[in-house]
Amino acid sequence: MNNITVIGAGTMGNGIAHVFAQNGYSVILTDISAAALEKGIATISKNLSRLIDKEKIQAIDKTQTLDRITTSTSIEEGVSKADLVVEAATENYELKLSIFKELDEICPEHTILATNTSSISITKIASATKRPGKVIGMHFMNPVPLMKLVEVINGYSTSSATTNSILSLSKKIGKIPTEVNDYPGFVANRILMPMINEAIETLFHGVAGVAEIDTVMKLGMAHPMGPLQLADFIGLDVCLSILEVLYDGFKNPKYAPCPLLVNMVVAGKLGIKSGEGFYDYSTSRKAEKIASQFSR
Ligand SMILES: NC(=O)c1ccc[n+]([C@@H]2O[C@H](COP(=O)([O-])OP(=O)(O)OC[C@H]3O[C@@H](n4cnc5c(N)ncnc54)[C@H](O)[C@@H]3O)[C@@H](O)[C@H]2O)c1
């Protein structure tokens, strides 16, 4: 595999593009929004500078990495030579289905279509295509340049050739892939999201404040970040979508999203990306400070 196309330049997409490019792959980063592409490239540049400061890479590596990434607002233009497409667009079922239907029509026959979805069924996404054997979940963790895990999710029809390609590619970009099967939330979010939701319920019921809940989990459980701060980091809209998939998929009330989470998303308080969530990130320096605490 040489040519990788990443769809969506948001929180995850720019990180995925960064990691592939830093490991020598040619990357086309696409988004429907030119502003998102501009912001995505600026984030990659800033994160590469941070790696230079930490003496993990040299200045020349930054230049070469950025040179390997081109951007486009046209999916069609972006995928014409793709060996692999990694879709990291907004977590929305109808949107993902329509993107995969289009990708199946416009990508070369050999192209593997991977999705970074946090929770949506790979089997359902694959059913929008005529190549379900070449559709797979490639679930990177946030922040992508720092987190080692890739949860590799086999849909019902994913072929073993596709799985093996993705396992081997993940290792080539310095990640540790773990293979799982396609059930709501897979493994990572089936376990993480109920914990985040419970932390929000704990706040909602007035048991403790934001800082107190996060401190208990950080110091008591040795988590690098409290659950409410982690929710801000992931994006509250993303957390809500995942909980809805779990609730819908298992029909079990234990996954029902906390009303406070629903209200915050409706009010546009989405966490770091909107400037406010459980914490206030109204200056970009504050958001950066939080991100750098996590990276340590
Ligand atoms: N945020 C996390 O911590 C996290 C972790 C793992 C996986 N994910 C998953 O990664 C995916 C992306 O999440 P995110 O947090 O980066 O979201 P985000 O909101 O930060 O970015 C989504 C991007 O997709 C773009 N987009 C929307 N429709 C598009 C289309 N039709 N074509 C191209 N681009 C389009 C948007 O303009 C936006 O820039 C989701 O499936 C999410 O569940 C998120």
Coordinates of C-alpha atoms and ligand atoms in Angstrom, one line a residue:
M1 CA 0.0 0.0 0.0
N2 CA 1.4 3.4 -1.0
N3 CA -1.5 5.8 -1.4
I4 CA -3.8 6.5 1.5
T5 CA -6.9 8.8 1.4
V6 CA -8.4 10.1 4.6
I7 CA -11.9 11.4 4.6
G8 CA -12.6 14.1 7.2
A9 CA -10.0 16.4 8.5
G10 CA -11.4 16.9 12.1
T11 CA -10.1 15.7 15.4
M12 CA -9.3 12.1 14.1
G13 CA -8.8 12.6 10.4
N14 CA -5.9 15.0 10.7
G15 CA -4.2 12.7 13.3
I16 CA -4.6 9.7 10.9
A17 CA -3.2 11.7 8.0
H18 CA -0.3 12.8 10.2
V19 CA 0.7 9.2 11.2
F20 CA 0.5 7.8 7.7
A21 CA 2.6 10.7 6.3
Q22 CA 5.1 10.6 9.0
N23 CA 5.7 6.9 8.2
G24 CA 6.4 7.6 4.5
Y25 CA 2.9 7.1 2.9
S26 CA 1.4 9.6 0.4
V27 CA -1.8 10.9 1.9
I28 CA -4.7 12.8 0.4
L29 CA -6.8 14.4 3.1
T30 CA -10.3 15.3 2.0
D31 CA -13.1 17.2 3.7
I32 CA -16.3 18.9 2.5
S33 CA -15.1 22.0 4.4
A34 CA -12.0 23.9 3.1
A35 CA -11.8 25.5 6.6
A36 CA -11.6 22.1 8.2
L37 CA -8.7 21.2 5.9
E38 CA -6.9 24.3 6.7
K39 CA -7.4 23.8 10.4
G40 CA -6.4 20.1 10.0
I41 CA -3.1 20.9 8.4
A42 CA -2.4 23.6 11.0
T43 CA -2.9 21.0 13.7
I44 CA -0.6 18.5 12.0
S45 CA 2.1 21.2 11.7
K46 CA 1.7 22.2 15.4
N47 CA 1.8 18.5 16.5
L48 CA 4.9 17.9 14.5
S49 CA 6.6 21.0 16.0
R50 CA 5.7 19.5 19.4
L51 CA 7.5 16.3 18.5
I52 CA 10.6 18.4 17.4
D53 CA 10.5 20.1 20.8
K54 CA 10.5 16.8 22.5
E55 CA 13.4 15.7 20.3
K56 CA 11.4 12.7 18.9
I57 CA 11.8 13.9 15.3
Q58 CA 14.0 16.4 13.4
A59 CA 13.0 19.5 11.5
I60 CA 13.5 17.8 8.2
D61 CA 11.0 15.1 9.2
K62 CA 8.4 17.7 9.7
T63 CA 9.0 19.2 6.2
Q64 CA 8.9 15.8 4.6
T65 CA 5.8 14.7 6.5
L66 CA 3.9 17.9 5.4
D67 CA 5.1 17.4 1.8
R68 CA 3.5 14.0 1.7
I69 CA 0.0 15.4 2.5
T70 CA -2.2 17.0 -0.1
T71 CA -5.7 18.2 0.5
S72 CA -8.9 18.2 -1.5
T73 CA -12.5 19.1 -1.0
S74 CA -13.4 16.6 -3.7
I75 CA -13.7 12.9 -2.6
E76 CA -13.7 11.8 -6.2
E77 CA -10.3 13.5 -6.9
G78 CA -8.9 12.2 -3.6
V79 CA -9.6 8.5 -4.2
S80 CA -8.6 7.9 -7.8
K81 CA -5.3 6.3 -6.9
A82 CA -6.1 5.1 -3.3
D83 CA -4.9 1.7 -2.1
L84 CA -6.7 2.4 1.2
V85 CA -9.4 4.9 2.2
V86 CA -9.8 5.6 5.9
E87 CA -13.1 7.4 6.5
A88 CA -13.1 9.7 9.6
A89 CA -16.1 11.9 8.8
T90 CA -18.7 12.9 11.4
E91 CA -20.2 10.0 13.4
N92 CA -23.6 9.7 11.6
Y93 CA -25.1 6.5 10.3
E94 CA -26.7 7.9 7.1
L95 CA -23.7 10.0 6.3
K96 CA -21.3 7.0 6.6
L97 CA -23.6 4.8 4.4
S98 CA -23.8 7.5 1.7
I99 CA -20.0 8.0 1.8
F100 CA -19.3 4.3 1.5
K101 CA -21.8 3.9 -1.4
E102 CA -20.0 6.7 -3.2
L103 CA -16.6 5.3 -2.4
D104 CA -17.5 1.9 -3.7
E105 CA -18.6 3.5 -7.0
I106 CA -15.5 5.7 -7.5
C107 CA -12.6 3.8 -6.0
P108 CA -10.4 1.4 -7.9
E109 CA -11.4 -2.2 -7.5
H110 CA -8.5 -3.1 -5.3
T111 CA -9.1 -0.3 -2.7
I112 CA -9.7 -1.3 0.8
L113 CA -12.4 0.8 2.5
A114 CA -11.8 1.3 6.2
T115 CA -13.9 3.3 8.7
N116 CA -12.7 4.9 11.9
T117 CA -16.2 4.8 13.3
S118 CA -16.4 4.6 17.1
S119 CA -19.5 2.4 17.1
I120 CA -21.5 2.1 13.9
S121 CA -21.8 -1.4 12.6
I122 CA -19.1 -2.3 10.1
T123 CA -21.5 -4.9 8.6
K124 CA -24.1 -2.2 8.0
I125 CA -21.6 0.2 6.4
A126 CA -20.2 -2.7 4.2
S127 CA -23.8 -3.4 3.1
A128 CA -23.8 -0.1 1.3
T129 CA -21.1 -1.4 -1.0
K130 CA -20.6 -4.2 -3.5
R131 CA -17.2 -5.1 -1.9
P132 CA -18.1 -6.1 1.7
G133 CA -15.0 -8.3 1.9
K134 CA -12.9 -5.2 1.5
V135 CA -14.6 -3.1 4.2
I136 CA -13.2 -3.1 7.7
G137 CA -13.1 -1.0 10.9
M138 CA -9.8 0.7 11.6
H139 CA -10.5 2.4 14.9
F140 CA -7.7 4.8 15.9
M141 CA -7.6 6.3 19.4
N142 CA -7.4 10.0 20.2
P143 CA -4.8 11.6 20.0
V144 CA -3.8 9.5 17.0
P145 CA -0.1 10.4 16.9
L146 CA 0.4 9.4 20.5
M147 CA -2.0 6.4 21.1
K148 CA -0.6 3.0 20.2
L149 CA -3.9 1.0 19.8
V150 CA -5.8 0.4 16.6
E151 CA -8.9 -1.6 17.2
V152 CA -9.3 -3.6 13.9
I153 CA -13.0 -4.6 13.5
N154 CA -14.0 -7.4 11.2
G155 CA -17.5 -7.0 9.7
Y156 CA -19.5 -10.1 9.0
S157 CA -18.1 -10.4 5.5
T158 CA -14.6 -8.9 5.9
S159 CA -12.1 -11.2 4.2
S160 CA -9.1 -12.5 6.0
A161 CA -6.9 -11.0 3.2
T162 CA -8.3 -7.5 4.1
T163 CA -7.9 -8.1 7.9
N164 CA -4.3 -9.3 7.4
S165 CA -3.4 -6.2 5.2
I166 CA -4.8 -3.9 7.9
L167 CA -3.1 -5.7 10.7
S168 CA 0.3 -5.5 8.9
L169 CA -0.2 -1.9 7.8
S170 CA -1.1 -0.8 11.4
K171 CA 2.2 -2.3 12.6
K172 CA 4.1 -0.5 9.8
I173 CA 2.9 2.8 11.1
G174 CA 4.0 2.0 14.6
K175 CA 0.6 1.0 16.1
I176 CA -0.5 -2.1 18.0
P177 CA -3.5 -3.5 16.2
T178 CA -6.1 -5.6 18.1
E179 CA -8.7 -7.7 16.3
V180 CA -12.3 -7.6 17.5
N181 CA -15.7 -8.5 16.1
D182 CA -18.5 -6.3 15.0
Y183 CA -21.0 -5.7 17.9
P184 CA -22.2 -2.3 19.1
G185 CA -19.4 -0.2 20.5
F186 CA -16.9 -3.0 19.6
V187 CA -14.7 -3.4 22.7
A188 CA -13.2 0.1 23.4
N189 CA -16.4 2.1 23.5
R190 CA -18.6 -0.7 25.0
I191 CA -16.5 -0.3 28.1
L192 CA -15.4 3.3 28.0
M193 CA -18.7 5.1 27.2
P194 CA -20.8 3.6 30.1
M195 CA -18.0 4.9 32.4
I196 CA -18.1 8.4 30.9
N197 CA -22.0 8.3 31.0
E198 CA -21.9 7.3 34.7
A199 CA -19.5 10.1 35.4
I200 CA -22.0 12.5 33.8
E201 CA -24.9 10.9 35.8
T202 CA -22.8 11.4 39.0
L203 CA -22.5 15.1 38.2
F204 CA -26.1 15.3 37.1
H205 CA -27.3 13.9 40.5
G206 CA -25.1 16.4 42.4
V207 CA -22.9 13.7 44.0
A208 CA -19.8 15.7 43.3
G209 CA -18.5 18.5 41.0
V210 CA -16.6 18.2 37.7
A211 CA -13.1 18.6 39.2
E212 CA -13.9 16.2 42.1
I213 CA -15.2 13.5 39.8
D214 CA -12.2 13.7 37.6
T215 CA -9.8 13.8 40.5
V216 CA -11.3 10.6 42.1
M217 CA -10.8 8.8 38.8
K218 CA -7.4 10.2 38.0
L219 CA -5.8 9.7 41.5
G220 CA -7.9 6.7 42.6
M221 CA -7.8 4.7 39.4
A222 CA -4.5 6.0 37.9
H223 CA -6.4 7.2 34.8
P224 CA -4.3 9.8 32.9
M225 CA -7.3 12.0 32.5
G226 CA -10.7 12.1 34.3
P227 CA -13.8 10.9 32.5
L228 CA -15.4 14.3 32.1
Q229 CA -12.2 15.8 30.7
L230 CA -11.9 12.8 28.4
A231 CA -15.4 13.4 27.2
D232 CA -14.5 17.0 26.4
F233 CA -11.5 15.7 24.5
I234 CA -13.4 13.1 22.5
G235 CA -16.3 15.5 21.8
L236 CA -19.6 15.4 23.6
D237 CA -21.5 14.9 20.3
V238 CA -19.3 11.9 19.5
C239 CA -20.0 10.4 23.0
L240 CA -23.7 10.9 22.6
S241 CA -23.7 9.2 19.2
I242 CA -21.9 6.2 20.5
L243 CA -24.2 5.9 23.5
E244 CA -27.2 6.1 21.2
V245 CA -25.7 3.2 19.1
L246 CA -25.2 1.1 22.3
Y247 CA -28.7 1.9 23.6
D248 CA -30.3 1.1 20.2
G249 CA -28.1 -2.0 19.6
F250 CA -28.6 -3.7 22.9
K251 CA -32.0 -2.3 23.9
N252 CA -30.7 -2.0 27.4
P253 CA -31.5 1.0 29.6
K254 CA -28.1 1.0 31.1
Y255 CA -26.7 2.6 28.0
A256 CA -29.3 5.5 27.9
P257 CA -27.4 8.8 27.5
C258 CA -27.6 11.0 30.6
P259 CA -30.1 13.9 30.0
L260 CA -27.3 16.4 30.9
L261 CA -25.1 15.1 28.0
V262 CA -28.1 15.4 25.6
N263 CA -28.7 19.0 26.8
M264 CA -25.1 20.0 26.5
V265 CA -24.9 18.7 22.9
V266 CA -28.1 20.5 21.9
A267 CA -26.7 23.7 23.4
G268 CA -23.5 23.3 21.3
K269 CA -21.2 22.6 24.3
L270 CA -19.2 19.9 22.6
G271 CA -15.9 20.1 24.6
I272 CA -12.5 21.2 23.4
K273 CA -13.6 21.6 19.7
S274 CA -16.4 24.1 20.6
G275 CA -14.4 25.9 23.3
E276 CA -16.6 24.6 26.2
G277 CA -17.8 21.4 27.6
F278 CA -17.4 20.3 31.2
Y279 CA -14.4 22.7 31.3
D280 CA -13.9 26.1 29.7
Y281 CA -11.4 26.2 26.8
S282 CA -12.2 29.7 25.7
T283 CA -8.6 30.4 24.9
S284 CA -6.7 28.1 22.6
R285 CA -3.8 28.1 25.1
K286 CA -6.1 26.5 27.7
A287 CA -7.1 23.7 25.2
E288 CA -3.5 23.2 24.3
K289 CA -2.4 22.9 28.0
I290 CA -5.0 20.2 28.5
A291 CA -3.9 18.3 25.4
S292 CA -0.2 18.5 26.5
Q293 CA -1.0 17.3 30.0
F294 CA -2.6 14.2 28.3
S295 CA 0.3 13.6 26.0
R296 CA 2.7 13.3 28.9
Ligands
LIG1 N1 -13.1 12.1 18.7 C1 -12.6 11.0 19.1 O1 -12.0 10.9 20.2 C2 -12.8 9.8 18.3 C3 -12.0 8.6 18.6 C4 -12.1 7.5 17.8 C5 -12.9 7.5 16.7 N2 -13.7 8.6 16.4 C6 -14.5 8.6 15.2 O2 -13.8 9.3 14.2 C7 -14.8 9.9 13.3 C8 -14.5 11.3 13.2 O3 -14.7 11.9 14.4 P1 -14.0 13.3 14.8 O4 -14.0 13.4 16.3 O5 -12.7 13.5 14.1 O6 -15.1 14.3 14.3 P2 -15.0 15.9 13.9 O7 -16.3 16.4 14.1 O8 -13.8 16.5 14.7 O9 -14.6 15.9 12.4 C9 -15.4 15.3 11.4 C10 -15.0 16.0 10.0 O10 -15.7 15.3 9.0 C11 -16.0 16.2 8.0 N3 -17.1 15.7 7.1 C12 -18.4 15.7 7.4 N4 -19.1 15.1 6.3 C13 -18.1 14.8 5.4 C14 -18.2 14.3 4.1 N5 -19.3 13.9 3.5 N6 -17.0 14.1 3.4 C15 -15.8 14.5 4.0 N7 -15.7 15.1 5.2 C16 -16.9 15.2 5.9 C17 -16.4 17.5 8.8 O11 -16.3 18.7 8.0 C18 -15.4 17.4 9.9 O12 -14.2 18.2 9.5 C19 -16.2 9.5 13.8 O13 -16.7 8.4 13.2 C20 -15.9 9.2 15.3 O14 -16.8 8.4 15.9 C21 -13.6 9.7 17.1

